[in-house]
Amino acid sequence: MSIGTRIRSLRKSNKLTLEELANQLNSRNSSSGFTKGRLSKWENDREEPKLSSLNQVAQFFNVDIDYFFNESQPSNASSLPRNTARIPVIGTIACGDPIDADENIVDYINVPEPIPTGAFALVCEGSSMEPSIVDGDKVVIEPTPDVEDGQVAAVLVDDQTKATLKRIKHIGNSIWLMPDNRDYDPIVLDAQHPGRIIGKAIKLIRDRI
């Protein structure tokens, strides 16, 4: 587990946003200069914090600084197994916001390449796509608004912030989101019921036996 992953874990377990954590750290020491962007770079392993800054984070969360280094591996491309890509797991997607905005990312997973640029993963919830996709499966999504009939897509419906996974079917000027489970009804997207396709499913990851 990387230093950034451990910082994110502590922050989320304390139910703090990046901005809230930065403000609280600065309130303890006005010369610290913590910012939301800086913390985001640490959590996503795009920048490594200085030891003095990391010590302040450790004190804030009441942990020993060794917590960040024990069995910790840098989470960057050079530390990954060959032919493996690290992609974000998305929780919610606010309408109009970038899919991979820091607030939307709940975890990262390593998946075999090739993986298209911008790919992300969603965790399936519910049983509407059984038996093809079951509750708890992770589905890798390639961002694209164009999905052919029969393909599984990630779609934002109305004002929802969680993408639904459904099979696409075009009928006239409408798009039908078809569940694989016959116990569920299709969802119809049209002028009165808007939605947005954010990508197509390209890989299924099932951890359980």
Short mmCIF file of N, CA, C and O in Angstrom, two decimals, residues 64-171:
data_model
loop_
_atom_site.label_atom_id
_atom_site.label_comp_id
_atom_site.label_asym_id
_atom_site.label_seq_id
_atom_site.Cartn_x
_atom_site.Cartn_y
_atom_site.Cartn_z
N ASP A 64 1.57 6.87 14.21
CA ASP A 64 3.02 6.98 14.12
C ASP A 64 3.40 7.15 12.66
O ASP A 64 2.78 6.55 11.77
N ILE A 65 4.42 7.94 12.39
CA ILE A 65 4.81 8.18 11.00
C ILE A 65 5.26 6.90 10.29
O ILE A 65 5.18 6.79 9.07
N ASP A 66 5.67 5.91 11.07
CA ASP A 66 6.05 4.62 10.48
C ASP A 66 4.87 3.94 9.78
O ASP A 66 5.06 3.07 8.92
N TYR A 67 3.66 4.37 10.15
CA TYR A 67 2.46 3.80 9.52
C TYR A 67 2.49 3.95 8.00
O TYR A 67 2.01 3.09 7.26
N PHE A 68 3.09 5.05 7.53
CA PHE A 68 3.09 5.32 6.10
C PHE A 68 4.16 4.55 5.34
O PHE A 68 4.15 4.50 4.10
N PHE A 69 5.08 3.91 6.07
CA PHE A 69 6.19 3.26 5.39
C PHE A 69 6.21 1.74 5.55
O PHE A 69 6.84 1.06 4.74
N ASN A 70 5.55 1.22 6.55
CA ASN A 70 5.57 -0.22 6.76
C ASN A 70 4.94 -0.95 5.58
O ASN A 70 3.76 -0.74 5.28
N GLU A 71 5.72 -1.78 4.95
CA GLU A 71 5.25 -2.58 3.81
C GLU A 71 4.61 -1.71 2.74
O GLU A 71 3.72 -2.14 2.01
N SER A 72 5.06 -0.47 2.62
CA SER A 72 4.50 0.45 1.64
C SER A 72 5.29 0.40 0.35
O SER A 72 6.52 0.40 0.38
N GLN A 73 4.59 0.32 -0.77
CA GLN A 73 5.21 0.32 -2.08
C GLN A 73 4.70 1.51 -2.87
O GLN A 73 3.51 1.78 -2.90
N PRO A 74 5.59 2.25 -3.53
CA PRO A 74 5.14 3.37 -4.35
C PRO A 74 4.19 2.88 -5.43
O PRO A 74 4.48 1.93 -6.13
N SER A 75 3.03 3.55 -5.53
CA SER A 75 2.03 3.13 -6.52
C SER A 75 2.21 3.93 -7.81
O SER A 75 1.44 4.83 -8.11
N ASN A 76 3.26 3.64 -8.55
CA ASN A 76 3.45 4.27 -9.84
C ASN A 76 3.73 3.21 -10.87
O ASN A 76 3.84 2.03 -10.56
N ALA A 77 3.85 3.62 -12.11
CA ALA A 77 3.96 2.66 -13.19
C ALA A 77 5.16 1.75 -13.04
O ALA A 77 5.13 0.57 -13.37
N SER A 78 6.29 2.29 -12.53
CA SER A 78 7.50 1.49 -12.45
C SER A 78 7.42 0.39 -11.41
O SER A 78 8.17 -0.58 -11.46
N SER A 79 6.47 0.51 -10.43
CA SER A 79 6.36 -0.50 -9.39
C SER A 79 5.32 -1.56 -9.73
O SER A 79 5.17 -2.53 -9.00
N LEU A 80 4.58 -1.37 -10.82
CA LEU A 80 3.57 -2.33 -11.21
C LEU A 80 4.19 -3.49 -11.96
O LEU A 80 5.23 -3.35 -12.60
N PRO A 81 3.56 -4.67 -11.90
CA PRO A 81 4.03 -5.77 -12.74
C PRO A 81 3.99 -5.38 -14.20
O PRO A 81 3.20 -4.52 -14.61
N ARG A 82 4.84 -6.00 -14.99
CA ARG A 82 4.86 -5.68 -16.41
C ARG A 82 3.50 -5.98 -17.05
O ARG A 82 2.79 -6.89 -16.64
N ASN A 83 3.16 -5.18 -18.06
CA ASN A 83 1.91 -5.34 -18.79
C ASN A 83 0.68 -5.19 -17.89
O ASN A 83 -0.34 -5.85 -18.07
N THR A 84 0.81 -4.30 -16.88
CA THR A 84 -0.29 -4.03 -15.97
C THR A 84 -0.53 -2.53 -15.90
O THR A 84 0.41 -1.74 -15.87
N ALA A 85 -1.80 -2.13 -15.89
CA ALA A 85 -2.16 -0.72 -15.78
C ALA A 85 -2.91 -0.48 -14.48
O ALA A 85 -3.63 -1.36 -14.00
N ARG A 86 -2.74 0.69 -13.91
CA ARG A 86 -3.43 1.08 -12.67
C ARG A 86 -4.52 2.07 -13.04
O ARG A 86 -4.25 3.14 -13.59
N ILE A 87 -5.78 1.73 -12.75
CA ILE A 87 -6.89 2.60 -13.12
C ILE A 87 -7.75 2.91 -11.91
O ILE A 87 -7.79 2.14 -10.95
N PRO A 88 -8.46 4.04 -11.94
CA PRO A 88 -9.30 4.41 -10.80
C PRO A 88 -10.62 3.66 -10.79
O PRO A 88 -11.17 3.29 -11.83
N VAL A 89 -11.11 3.41 -9.58
CA VAL A 89 -12.46 2.87 -9.38
C VAL A 89 -13.34 4.06 -9.01
O VAL A 89 -13.06 4.77 -8.05
N ILE A 90 -14.39 4.28 -9.80
CA ILE A 90 -15.23 5.46 -9.62
C ILE A 90 -16.44 5.13 -8.75
O ILE A 90 -17.11 4.11 -8.94
N GLY A 91 -16.70 6.01 -7.80
CA GLY A 91 -17.88 5.84 -6.95
C GLY A 91 -19.07 6.55 -7.56
O GLY A 91 -19.93 5.94 -8.19
N THR A 92 -19.11 7.87 -7.42
CA THR A 92 -20.19 8.66 -8.01
C THR A 92 -19.62 9.60 -9.06
O THR A 92 -18.43 9.90 -9.06
N ILE A 93 -20.48 10.06 -9.97
CA ILE A 93 -20.06 10.94 -11.05
C ILE A 93 -21.04 12.11 -11.10
O ILE A 93 -22.19 11.94 -11.52
N ALA A 94 -20.63 13.27 -10.64
CA ALA A 94 -21.50 14.43 -10.66
C ALA A 94 -21.70 14.90 -12.09
O ALA A 94 -20.77 14.90 -12.89
N CYS A 95 -22.91 15.27 -12.44
CA CYS A 95 -23.23 15.68 -13.81
C CYS A 95 -22.35 16.85 -14.23
O CYS A 95 -22.27 17.87 -13.55
N GLY A 96 -21.68 16.71 -15.36
CA GLY A 96 -20.84 17.78 -15.89
C GLY A 96 -19.42 17.76 -15.38
O GLY A 96 -18.54 18.41 -15.95
N ASP A 97 -19.13 17.01 -14.31
CA ASP A 97 -17.78 16.93 -13.77
C ASP A 97 -16.97 15.89 -14.53
O ASP A 97 -17.53 14.94 -15.08
N PRO A 98 -15.64 16.04 -14.55
CA PRO A 98 -14.81 14.99 -15.15
C PRO A 98 -15.01 13.67 -14.42
O PRO A 98 -15.17 13.63 -13.21
N ILE A 99 -15.03 12.59 -15.17
CA ILE A 99 -15.27 11.28 -14.58
C ILE A 99 -14.25 10.97 -13.50
O ILE A 99 -14.57 10.44 -12.44
N ASP A 100 -12.96 11.30 -13.77
CA ASP A 100 -11.90 10.93 -12.83
C ASP A 100 -11.54 12.06 -11.88
O ASP A 100 -10.43 12.12 -11.38
N ALA A 101 -12.49 12.96 -11.59
CA ALA A 101 -12.24 13.98 -10.57
C ALA A 101 -11.92 13.30 -9.25
O ALA A 101 -12.45 12.23 -8.95
N ASP A 102 -11.04 13.92 -8.47
CA ASP A 102 -10.56 13.28 -7.24
C ASP A 102 -11.69 12.86 -6.32
O ASP A 102 -11.63 11.82 -5.67
N GLU A 103 -12.76 13.67 -6.26
CA GLU A 103 -13.86 13.37 -5.35
C GLU A 103 -14.62 12.11 -5.78
O GLU A 103 -15.34 11.51 -4.99
N ASN A 104 -14.48 11.72 -7.06
CA ASN A 104 -15.22 10.57 -7.56
C ASN A 104 -14.49 9.25 -7.35
O ASN A 104 -15.09 8.18 -7.44
N ILE A 105 -13.18 9.31 -7.11
CA ILE A 105 -12.36 8.10 -7.05
C ILE A 105 -12.41 7.51 -5.64
O ILE A 105 -12.15 8.19 -4.66
N VAL A 106 -12.75 6.22 -5.55
CA VAL A 106 -12.82 5.56 -4.25
C VAL A 106 -11.69 4.55 -4.06
O VAL A 106 -11.43 4.12 -2.94
N ASP A 107 -11.02 4.17 -5.13
CA ASP A 107 -9.96 3.17 -5.02
C ASP A 107 -9.22 3.11 -6.35
O ASP A 107 -9.59 3.79 -7.32
N TYR A 108 -8.18 2.28 -6.38
CA TYR A 108 -7.46 1.99 -7.63
C TYR A 108 -7.29 0.48 -7.73
O TYR A 108 -7.18 -0.21 -6.71
N ILE A 109 -7.28 -0.03 -8.95
CA ILE A 109 -7.02 -1.45 -9.17
C ILE A 109 -6.02 -1.61 -10.30
O ILE A 109 -5.89 -0.73 -11.16
N ASN A 110 -5.30 -2.71 -10.27
CA ASN A 110 -4.35 -3.04 -11.33
C ASN A 110 -5.00 -4.06 -12.26
O ASN A 110 -5.53 -5.07 -11.81
N VAL A 111 -4.96 -3.77 -13.55
CA VAL A 111 -5.59 -4.66 -14.54
C VAL A 111 -4.60 -4.93 -15.66
O VAL A 111 -3.74 -4.10 -15.97
N PRO A 112 -4.70 -6.10 -16.29
CA PRO A 112 -3.80 -6.43 -17.40
C PRO A 112 -4.00 -5.48 -18.58
O PRO A 112 -5.10 -5.07 -18.89
N GLU A 113 -2.91 -5.10 -19.20
CA GLU A 113 -2.99 -4.30 -20.42
C GLU A 113 -3.28 -5.22 -21.61
O GLU A 113 -3.13 -6.45 -21.49
N PRO A 114 -3.69 -4.67 -22.76
CA PRO A 114 -3.83 -3.24 -23.05
C PRO A 114 -5.12 -2.65 -22.48
O PRO A 114 -6.17 -3.30 -22.50
N ILE A 115 -5.04 -1.42 -21.99
CA ILE A 115 -6.18 -0.69 -21.47
C ILE A 115 -6.19 0.68 -22.15
O ILE A 115 -5.16 1.36 -22.17
N PRO A 116 -7.31 1.11 -22.71
CA PRO A 116 -7.34 2.40 -23.40
C PRO A 116 -7.15 3.57 -22.44
O PRO A 116 -7.46 3.48 -21.25
N THR A 117 -6.65 4.67 -22.96
CA THR A 117 -6.43 5.87 -22.17
C THR A 117 -7.75 6.36 -21.56
O THR A 117 -8.77 6.41 -22.24
N GLY A 118 -7.70 6.72 -20.28
CA GLY A 118 -8.89 7.24 -19.61
C GLY A 118 -9.81 6.19 -19.05
O GLY A 118 -10.85 6.52 -18.48
N ALA A 119 -9.44 4.91 -19.19
CA ALA A 119 -10.31 3.84 -18.69
C ALA A 119 -10.45 3.93 -17.17
O ALA A 119 -9.56 4.40 -16.47
N PHE A 120 -11.60 3.49 -16.68
CA PHE A 120 -11.86 3.47 -15.25
C PHE A 120 -12.71 2.25 -14.94
O PHE A 120 -13.16 1.54 -15.85
N ALA A 121 -12.92 1.98 -13.67
CA ALA A 121 -13.71 0.82 -13.27
C ALA A 121 -14.89 1.25 -12.42
O ALA A 121 -14.84 2.26 -11.71
N LEU A 122 -15.97 0.49 -12.53
CA LEU A 122 -17.15 0.67 -11.70
C LEU A 122 -17.41 -0.62 -10.95
O LEU A 122 -17.16 -1.71 -11.48
N VAL A 123 -17.93 -0.52 -9.74
CA VAL A 123 -18.33 -1.70 -8.98
C VAL A 123 -19.82 -1.91 -9.19
O VAL A 123 -20.62 -1.01 -8.93
N CYS A 124 -20.18 -3.08 -9.68
CA CYS A 124 -21.59 -3.37 -9.95
C CYS A 124 -22.36 -3.52 -8.64
O CYS A 124 -21.90 -4.15 -7.70
N GLU A 125 -23.54 -2.91 -8.60
CA GLU A 125 -24.43 -3.03 -7.45
C GLU A 125 -25.78 -3.56 -7.93
O GLU A 125 -26.32 -3.08 -8.92
N GLY A 126 -26.33 -4.53 -7.24
CA GLY A 126 -27.63 -5.06 -7.59
C GLY A 126 -27.54 -6.28 -8.49
O GLY A 126 -26.46 -6.80 -8.77
N SER A 127 -28.71 -6.73 -8.95
CA SER A 127 -28.78 -7.99 -9.70
C SER A 127 -29.39 -7.84 -11.09
O SER A 127 -29.73 -8.82 -11.73
N SER A 128 -29.52 -6.60 -11.59
CA SER A 128 -30.22 -6.40 -12.86
C SER A 128 -29.47 -6.97 -14.05
O SER A 128 -30.07 -7.20 -15.11
N MET A 129 -28.15 -7.21 -13.91
CA MET A 129 -27.38 -7.74 -15.04
C MET A 129 -26.97 -9.19 -14.84
O MET A 129 -26.13 -9.72 -15.58
N GLU A 130 -27.55 -9.85 -13.83
CA GLU A 130 -27.27 -11.27 -13.66
C GLU A 130 -27.88 -12.07 -14.81
O GLU A 130 -28.93 -11.70 -15.35
N PRO A 131 -27.21 -13.14 -15.26
CA PRO A 131 -26.01 -13.75 -14.68
C PRO A 131 -24.70 -13.20 -15.27
O PRO A 131 -23.63 -13.59 -14.85
N SER A 132 -24.79 -12.28 -16.24
CA SER A 132 -23.58 -11.78 -16.91
C SER A 132 -22.67 -11.03 -15.95
O SER A 132 -21.45 -11.25 -15.91
N ILE A 133 -23.26 -10.13 -15.18
CA ILE A 133 -22.53 -9.31 -14.22
C ILE A 133 -23.27 -9.41 -12.89
O ILE A 133 -24.48 -9.16 -12.85
N VAL A 134 -22.56 -9.75 -11.83
CA VAL A 134 -23.22 -9.93 -10.53
C VAL A 134 -22.75 -8.86 -9.55
O VAL A 134 -21.75 -8.19 -9.76
N ASP A 135 -23.51 -8.72 -8.49
CA ASP A 135 -23.22 -7.73 -7.45
C ASP A 135 -21.80 -7.90 -6.93
O ASP A 135 -21.39 -8.99 -6.56
N GLY A 136 -21.04 -6.80 -6.93
CA GLY A 136 -19.66 -6.84 -6.45
C GLY A 136 -18.62 -6.96 -7.56
O GLY A 136 -17.43 -6.73 -7.31
N ASP A 137 -19.04 -7.33 -8.77
CA ASP A 137 -18.10 -7.39 -9.89
C ASP A 137 -17.56 -5.99 -10.17
O ASP A 137 -18.26 -4.99 -10.01
N LYS A 138 -16.31 -5.94 -10.65
CA LYS A 138 -15.75 -4.68 -11.14
C LYS A 138 -15.74 -4.75 -12.67
O LYS A 138 -15.33 -5.75 -13.25
N VAL A 139 -16.21 -3.68 -13.29
CA VAL A 139 -16.29 -3.63 -14.75
C VAL A 139 -15.43 -2.47 -15.24
O VAL A 139 -15.60 -1.33 -14.79
N VAL A 140 -14.49 -2.77 -16.13
CA VAL A 140 -13.62 -1.74 -16.70
C VAL A 140 -14.36 -1.08 -17.85
O VAL A 140 -14.90 -1.75 -18.74
N ILE A 141 -14.38 0.25 -17.84
CA ILE A 141 -15.13 1.04 -18.80
C ILE A 141 -14.18 1.87 -19.67
O ILE A 141 -13.29 2.55 -19.16
N GLU A 142 -14.39 1.79 -20.99
CA GLU A 142 -13.68 2.66 -21.92
C GLU A 142 -14.57 3.87 -22.20
O GLU A 142 -15.68 3.72 -22.71
N PRO A 143 -14.10 5.10 -21.89
CA PRO A 143 -14.94 6.27 -22.10
C PRO A 143 -15.28 6.47 -23.58
O PRO A 143 -14.39 6.54 -24.42
N THR A 144 -16.56 6.53 -23.89
CA THR A 144 -17.03 6.79 -25.25
C THR A 144 -18.54 7.03 -25.20
O THR A 144 -19.24 6.36 -24.43
N PRO A 145 -19.05 7.96 -25.98
CA PRO A 145 -20.50 8.16 -26.02
C PRO A 145 -21.18 7.26 -27.04
O PRO A 145 -22.41 7.22 -27.11
N ASP A 146 -20.39 6.56 -27.84
CA ASP A 146 -20.93 5.73 -28.91
C ASP A 146 -20.81 4.25 -28.56
O ASP A 146 -19.71 3.70 -28.48
N VAL A 147 -21.95 3.62 -28.35
CA VAL A 147 -21.98 2.21 -27.98
C VAL A 147 -22.96 1.49 -28.90
O VAL A 147 -24.09 1.95 -29.10
N GLU A 148 -22.54 0.39 -29.47
CA GLU A 148 -23.37 -0.35 -30.40
C GLU A 148 -24.41 -1.21 -29.68
O GLU A 148 -24.25 -1.54 -28.50
N ASP A 149 -25.46 -1.57 -30.43
CA ASP A 149 -26.49 -2.43 -29.87
C ASP A 149 -25.88 -3.74 -29.38
O ASP A 149 -25.03 -4.34 -30.04
N GLY A 150 -26.34 -4.16 -28.20
CA GLY A 150 -25.86 -5.42 -27.63
C GLY A 150 -24.69 -5.26 -26.69
O GLY A 150 -24.39 -6.17 -25.91
N GLN A 151 -24.01 -4.10 -26.74
CA GLN A 151 -22.88 -3.88 -25.84
C GLN A 151 -23.37 -3.36 -24.49
O GLN A 151 -24.39 -2.66 -24.41
N VAL A 152 -22.63 -3.68 -23.44
CA VAL A 152 -22.95 -3.18 -22.11
C VAL A 152 -22.30 -1.82 -21.94
O VAL A 152 -21.11 -1.64 -22.25
N ALA A 153 -23.07 -0.85 -21.46
CA ALA A 153 -22.57 0.51 -21.29
C ALA A 153 -22.81 1.01 -19.88
O ALA A 153 -23.69 0.53 -19.16
N ALA A 154 -21.99 1.99 -19.48
CA ALA A 154 -22.20 2.71 -18.23
C ALA A 154 -22.95 3.99 -18.59
O ALA A 154 -22.51 4.76 -19.45
N VAL A 155 -24.09 4.21 -17.95
CA VAL A 155 -24.97 5.31 -18.32
C VAL A 155 -25.41 6.08 -17.09
O VAL A 155 -25.78 5.48 -16.07
N LEU A 156 -25.37 7.41 -17.19
CA LEU A 156 -25.95 8.26 -16.16
C LEU A 156 -27.37 8.59 -16.57
O LEU A 156 -27.61 9.08 -17.68
N VAL A 157 -28.33 8.33 -15.69
CA VAL A 157 -29.74 8.53 -15.99
C VAL A 157 -30.28 9.68 -15.16
O VAL A 157 -30.10 9.71 -13.94
N ASP A 158 -30.96 10.63 -15.83
CA ASP A 158 -31.55 11.80 -15.17
C ASP A 158 -30.49 12.51 -14.33
O ASP A 158 -29.43 12.82 -14.81
N ASP A 159 -30.79 12.72 -13.05
CA ASP A 159 -29.86 13.43 -12.17
C ASP A 159 -29.09 12.49 -11.25
O ASP A 159 -28.51 12.92 -10.25
N GLN A 160 -29.09 11.20 -11.57
CA GLN A 160 -28.38 10.26 -10.72
C GLN A 160 -26.86 10.48 -10.82
O GLN A 160 -26.36 10.89 -11.86
N THR A 161 -26.17 10.17 -9.75
CA THR A 161 -24.71 10.32 -9.76
C THR A 161 -23.99 8.98 -9.84
O THR A 161 -22.78 8.93 -9.95
N LYS A 162 -24.75 7.88 -9.78
CA LYS A 162 -24.16 6.56 -9.95
C LYS A 162 -24.55 6.01 -11.31
O LYS A 162 -25.72 5.98 -11.68
N ALA A 163 -23.53 5.58 -12.05
CA ALA A 163 -23.80 5.06 -13.38
C ALA A 163 -24.44 3.68 -13.30
O ALA A 163 -24.06 2.85 -12.47
N THR A 164 -25.42 3.45 -14.16
CA THR A 164 -26.03 2.13 -14.25
C THR A 164 -25.41 1.37 -15.40
O THR A 164 -25.04 1.95 -16.43
N LEU A 165 -25.24 0.07 -15.24
CA LEU A 165 -24.70 -0.79 -16.28
C LEU A 165 -25.85 -1.54 -16.95
O LEU A 165 -26.55 -2.29 -16.28
N LYS A 166 -26.02 -1.31 -18.23
CA LYS A 166 -27.10 -1.95 -18.96
C LYS A 166 -26.65 -2.22 -20.40
O LYS A 166 -25.73 -1.60 -20.91
N ARG A 167 -27.37 -3.14 -21.06
CA ARG A 167 -27.09 -3.46 -22.46
C ARG A 167 -27.85 -2.48 -23.35
O ARG A 167 -29.02 -2.20 -23.12
N ILE A 168 -27.18 -1.96 -24.37
CA ILE A 168 -27.74 -0.90 -25.21
C ILE A 168 -28.57 -1.46 -26.36
O ILE A 168 -28.20 -2.45 -27.00
N LYS A 169 -29.72 -0.77 -26.60
CA LYS A 169 -30.54 -1.10 -27.76
C LYS A 169 -31.14 0.20 -28.30
O LYS A 169 -31.85 0.91 -27.59
N HIS A 170 -30.82 0.54 -29.55
CA HIS A 170 -31.36 1.75 -30.17
C HIS A 170 -32.68 1.43 -30.86
O HIS A 170 -32.77 0.50 -31.68
N ILE A 171 -33.72 2.21 -30.54
CA ILE A 171 -35.02 2.06 -31.17
C ILE A 171 -35.49 3.46 -31.58
O ILE A 171 -35.87 4.27 -30.72
#
